[in-house]
Coordinates of C-alpha atoms in Angstrom, one line a residue:
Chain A
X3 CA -8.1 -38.0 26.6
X4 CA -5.7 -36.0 24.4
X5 CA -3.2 -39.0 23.6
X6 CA -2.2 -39.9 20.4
X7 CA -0.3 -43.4 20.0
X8 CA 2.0 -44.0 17.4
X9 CA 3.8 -47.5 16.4
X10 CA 6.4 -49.0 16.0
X11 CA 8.9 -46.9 17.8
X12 CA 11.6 -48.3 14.6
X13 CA 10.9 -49.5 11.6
X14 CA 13.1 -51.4 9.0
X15 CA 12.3 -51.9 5.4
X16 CA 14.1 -53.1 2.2
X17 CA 14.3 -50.6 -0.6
X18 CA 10.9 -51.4 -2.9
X19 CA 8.8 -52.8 0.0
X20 CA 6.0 -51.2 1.8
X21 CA 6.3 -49.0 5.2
X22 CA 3.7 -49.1 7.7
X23 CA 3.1 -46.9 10.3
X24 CA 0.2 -46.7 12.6
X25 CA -1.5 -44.6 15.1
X26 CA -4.8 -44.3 17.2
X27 CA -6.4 -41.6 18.8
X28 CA -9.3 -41.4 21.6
X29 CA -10.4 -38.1 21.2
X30 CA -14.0 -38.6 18.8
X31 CA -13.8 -34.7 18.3
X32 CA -10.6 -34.3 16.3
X33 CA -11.2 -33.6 13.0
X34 CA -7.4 -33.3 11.6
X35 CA -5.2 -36.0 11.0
X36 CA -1.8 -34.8 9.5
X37 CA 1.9 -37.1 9.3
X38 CA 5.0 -35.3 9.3
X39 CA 8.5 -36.4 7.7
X40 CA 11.8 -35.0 9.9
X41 CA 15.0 -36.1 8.7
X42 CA 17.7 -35.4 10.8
X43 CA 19.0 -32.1 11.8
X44 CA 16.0 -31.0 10.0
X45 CA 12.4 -29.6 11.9
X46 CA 9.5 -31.9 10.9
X47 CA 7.7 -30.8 7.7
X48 CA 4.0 -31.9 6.8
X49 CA 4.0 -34.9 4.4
X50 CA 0.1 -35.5 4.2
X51 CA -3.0 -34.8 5.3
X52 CA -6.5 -36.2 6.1
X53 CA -10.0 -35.6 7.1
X54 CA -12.0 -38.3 8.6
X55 CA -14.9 -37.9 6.0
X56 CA -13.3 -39.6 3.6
X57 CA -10.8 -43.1 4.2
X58 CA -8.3 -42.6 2.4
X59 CA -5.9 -40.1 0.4
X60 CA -2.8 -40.8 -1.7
X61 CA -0.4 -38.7 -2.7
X62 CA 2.5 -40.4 -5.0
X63 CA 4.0 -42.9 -2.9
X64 CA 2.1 -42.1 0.5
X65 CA -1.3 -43.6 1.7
X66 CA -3.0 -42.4 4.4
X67 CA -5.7 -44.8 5.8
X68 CA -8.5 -44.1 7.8
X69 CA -10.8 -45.6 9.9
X70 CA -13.1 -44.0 11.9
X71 CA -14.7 -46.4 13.6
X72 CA -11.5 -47.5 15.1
X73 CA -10.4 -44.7 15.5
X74 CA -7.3 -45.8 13.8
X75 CA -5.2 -44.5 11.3
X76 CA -1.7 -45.7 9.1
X77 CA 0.5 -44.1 6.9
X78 CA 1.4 -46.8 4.0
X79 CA 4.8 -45.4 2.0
X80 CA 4.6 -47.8 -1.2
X81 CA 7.8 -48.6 -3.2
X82 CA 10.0 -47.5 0.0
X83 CA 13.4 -46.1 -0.9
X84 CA 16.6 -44.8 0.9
X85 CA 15.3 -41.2 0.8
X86 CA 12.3 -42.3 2.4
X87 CA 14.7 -43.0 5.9
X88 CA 13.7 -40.7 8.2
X89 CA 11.5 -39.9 12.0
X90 CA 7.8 -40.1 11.2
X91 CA 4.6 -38.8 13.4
X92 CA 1.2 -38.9 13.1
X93 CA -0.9 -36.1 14.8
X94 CA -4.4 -35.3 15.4
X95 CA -6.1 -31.9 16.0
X96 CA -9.4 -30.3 16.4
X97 CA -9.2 -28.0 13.0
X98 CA -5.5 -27.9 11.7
X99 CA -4.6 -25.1 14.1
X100 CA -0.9 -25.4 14.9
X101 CA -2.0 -24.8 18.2
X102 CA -3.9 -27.4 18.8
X103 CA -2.1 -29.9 16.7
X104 CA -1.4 -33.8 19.4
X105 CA 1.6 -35.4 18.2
X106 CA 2.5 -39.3 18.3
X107 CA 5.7 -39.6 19.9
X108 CA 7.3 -40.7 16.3
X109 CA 8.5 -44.1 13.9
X110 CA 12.3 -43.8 13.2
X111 CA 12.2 -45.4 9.3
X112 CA 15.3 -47.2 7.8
X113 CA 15.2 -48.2 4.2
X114 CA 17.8 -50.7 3.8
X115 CA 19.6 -50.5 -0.3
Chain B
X27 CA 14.6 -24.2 3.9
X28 CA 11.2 -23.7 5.2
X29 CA 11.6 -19.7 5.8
X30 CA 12.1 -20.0 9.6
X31 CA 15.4 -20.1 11.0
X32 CA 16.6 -20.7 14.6
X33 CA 19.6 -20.2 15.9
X34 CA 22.2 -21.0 17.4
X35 CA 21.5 -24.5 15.5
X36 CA 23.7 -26.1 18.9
X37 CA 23.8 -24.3 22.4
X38 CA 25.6 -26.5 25.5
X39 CA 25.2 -24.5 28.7
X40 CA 25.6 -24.2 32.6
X41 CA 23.1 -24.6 35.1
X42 CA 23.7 -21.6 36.0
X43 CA 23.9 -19.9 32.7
X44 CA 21.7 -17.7 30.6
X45 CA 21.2 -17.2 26.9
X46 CA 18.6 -16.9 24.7
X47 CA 17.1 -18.4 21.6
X48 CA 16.1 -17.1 18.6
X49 CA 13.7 -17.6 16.0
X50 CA 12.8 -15.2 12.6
X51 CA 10.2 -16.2 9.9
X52 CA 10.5 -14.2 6.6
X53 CA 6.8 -16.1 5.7
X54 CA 4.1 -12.9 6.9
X55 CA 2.7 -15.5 9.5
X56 CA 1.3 -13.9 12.7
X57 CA 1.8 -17.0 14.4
X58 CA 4.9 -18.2 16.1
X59 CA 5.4 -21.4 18.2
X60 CA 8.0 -22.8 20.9
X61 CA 8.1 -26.8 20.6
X62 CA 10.1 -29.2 22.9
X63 CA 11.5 -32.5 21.3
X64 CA 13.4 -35.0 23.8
X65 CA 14.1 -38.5 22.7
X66 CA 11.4 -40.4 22.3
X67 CA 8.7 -38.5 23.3
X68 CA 6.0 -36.7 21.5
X69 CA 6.6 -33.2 20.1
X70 CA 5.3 -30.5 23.4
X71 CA 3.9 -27.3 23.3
X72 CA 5.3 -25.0 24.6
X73 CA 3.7 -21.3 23.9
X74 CA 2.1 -19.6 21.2
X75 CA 1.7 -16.2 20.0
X76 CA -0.5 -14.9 17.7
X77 CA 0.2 -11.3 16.6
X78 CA 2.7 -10.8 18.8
X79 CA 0.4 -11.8 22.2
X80 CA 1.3 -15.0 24.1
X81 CA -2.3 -17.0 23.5
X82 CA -0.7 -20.3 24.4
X83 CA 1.2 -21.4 27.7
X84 CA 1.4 -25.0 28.4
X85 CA 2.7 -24.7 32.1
X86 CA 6.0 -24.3 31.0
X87 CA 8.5 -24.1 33.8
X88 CA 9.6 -20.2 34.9
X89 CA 13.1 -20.9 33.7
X90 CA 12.1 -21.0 30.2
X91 CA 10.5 -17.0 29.2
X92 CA 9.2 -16.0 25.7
X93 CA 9.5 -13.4 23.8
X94 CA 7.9 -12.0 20.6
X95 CA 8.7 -8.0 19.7
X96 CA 7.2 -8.7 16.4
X97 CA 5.3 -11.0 14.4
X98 CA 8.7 -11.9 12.7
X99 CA 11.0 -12.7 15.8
X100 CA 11.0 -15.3 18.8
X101 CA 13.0 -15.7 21.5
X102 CA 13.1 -18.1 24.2
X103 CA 15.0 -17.3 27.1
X104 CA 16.8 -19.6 29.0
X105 CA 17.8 -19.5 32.8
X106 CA 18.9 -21.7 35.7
X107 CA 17.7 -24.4 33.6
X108 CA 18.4 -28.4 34.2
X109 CA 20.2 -31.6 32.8
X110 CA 16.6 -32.4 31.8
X111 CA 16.2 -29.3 30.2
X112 CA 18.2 -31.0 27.1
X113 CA 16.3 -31.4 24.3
X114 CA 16.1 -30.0 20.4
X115 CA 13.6 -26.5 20.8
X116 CA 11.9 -26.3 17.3
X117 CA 9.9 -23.0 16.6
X118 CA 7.1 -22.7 14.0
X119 CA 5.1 -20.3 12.4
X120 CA 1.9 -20.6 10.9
X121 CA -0.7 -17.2 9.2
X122 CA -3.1 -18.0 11.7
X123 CA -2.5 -19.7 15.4
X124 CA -6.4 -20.9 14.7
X125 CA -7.4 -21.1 11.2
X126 CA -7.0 -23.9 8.8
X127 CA -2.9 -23.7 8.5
X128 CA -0.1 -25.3 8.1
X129 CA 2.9 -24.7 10.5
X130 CA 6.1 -24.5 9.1
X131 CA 8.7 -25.5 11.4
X132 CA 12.3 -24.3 11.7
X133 CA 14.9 -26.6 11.6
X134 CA 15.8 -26.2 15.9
X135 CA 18.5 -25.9 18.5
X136 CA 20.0 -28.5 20.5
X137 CA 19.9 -27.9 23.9
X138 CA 22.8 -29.3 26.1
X139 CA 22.5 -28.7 30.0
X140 CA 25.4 -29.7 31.9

């Protein structure tokens, strides 16, 4: 099963809280579990990145976390602000080949001032 | 910008129509991508090329045809398409359609099908 599941389908934050995003996968042979930010009128662009040998990765403001087991993974944007407002999706690939790259259908993120 | 450009950036068109669009990335990739993006719904592959041979065709209806003259140029062409045909089309390009890349994606063309 190639699906990827991604939710929620919206998401509404205050500025300076925390967004959550979260996604599972079935497919044990992926290896490559990437989120991308799309704001509108814009293609989506690759936020972050992770491999499942390690749980998590932070980079500023953005968390991925990983679990394995569950075969679960969440993007975690810390200190949320206005900017932050845009369409997010998790994917999942064998190898990051663009090719090959499943995508979650997508969280639309509003950061409220 | 990401270095790949589409355009036109908004297309409305007949179903009886046919036009084309276009995609250029000034990045050296030899990797080049159609995507579909309807409301709500996960991004879809469409094709792929890799140096300028189609690799990649996700049983993509006849009415949609790719082309790639170079490793720097896309096209997808467009004919008798339908009203669920809309969509936004995002290309992307990437140095290798199977190595450890990224894929930079261009910023798409609305699709209107009336």
């Amino acid at each position: 099963q190639q699906q990827v599941k991604q939710s929620p389908q919206s998401l509404i934050v205050q500025k300076g809280g925390i967004s959550i995003i979260n996604c599972a996968y079935e497919n044990t042979a992926f290896d490559y579990f990437p989120w991308y930010q799309q704001f509108p009128g814009k293609g989506p662009a690759l936020l972050i990145a992770i491999r499942p040998d390690v749980s998590e990765k932070k980079e500023g403001r953005f968390t991925i976390s990983f679990n394995k087991s569950a075969k679960q993974f969440s993007l975690h944007i810390m200190d949320s602000q206005p900017g932050d407002s845009a369409t997010y999706f998790c994917a999942a690939s064998r190898g990051s080949s663009a090719s090959k790259i499943i995508f979650g259908s997508g969280t639309r993120l509003s950061i409220r001032p | 910008e990401t270095g790949v450009t589409q355009t036109p950036r908004h297309l409305v068109m007949g179903m009886t129509n046919k036009k084309s669009l276009k995609c250029e990335q000034h990045l050296g990739h030899n990797a080049m991508y159609w995507y579909k993006q309807s409301a709500k719904k996960p991004l879809e592959l469409m094709f792929v090329y890799s140096l300028e041979e189609r690799v990649e065709n996700n049983s993509v209806p006849s009415r949609f045809s790719p082309e790639c003259p170079n490793s720097s140029h896309l096209f997808l062409h467009l004919h008798t398409l339908q009203p669920e045909d809309s969509a936004l089309y995002l290309c992307a390009s990437s140095q290798d359609s199977r190595g450890n890349t990224e894929a930079f994606f261009g910023q798409g063309t609305r699709l209107t099908v009336v």
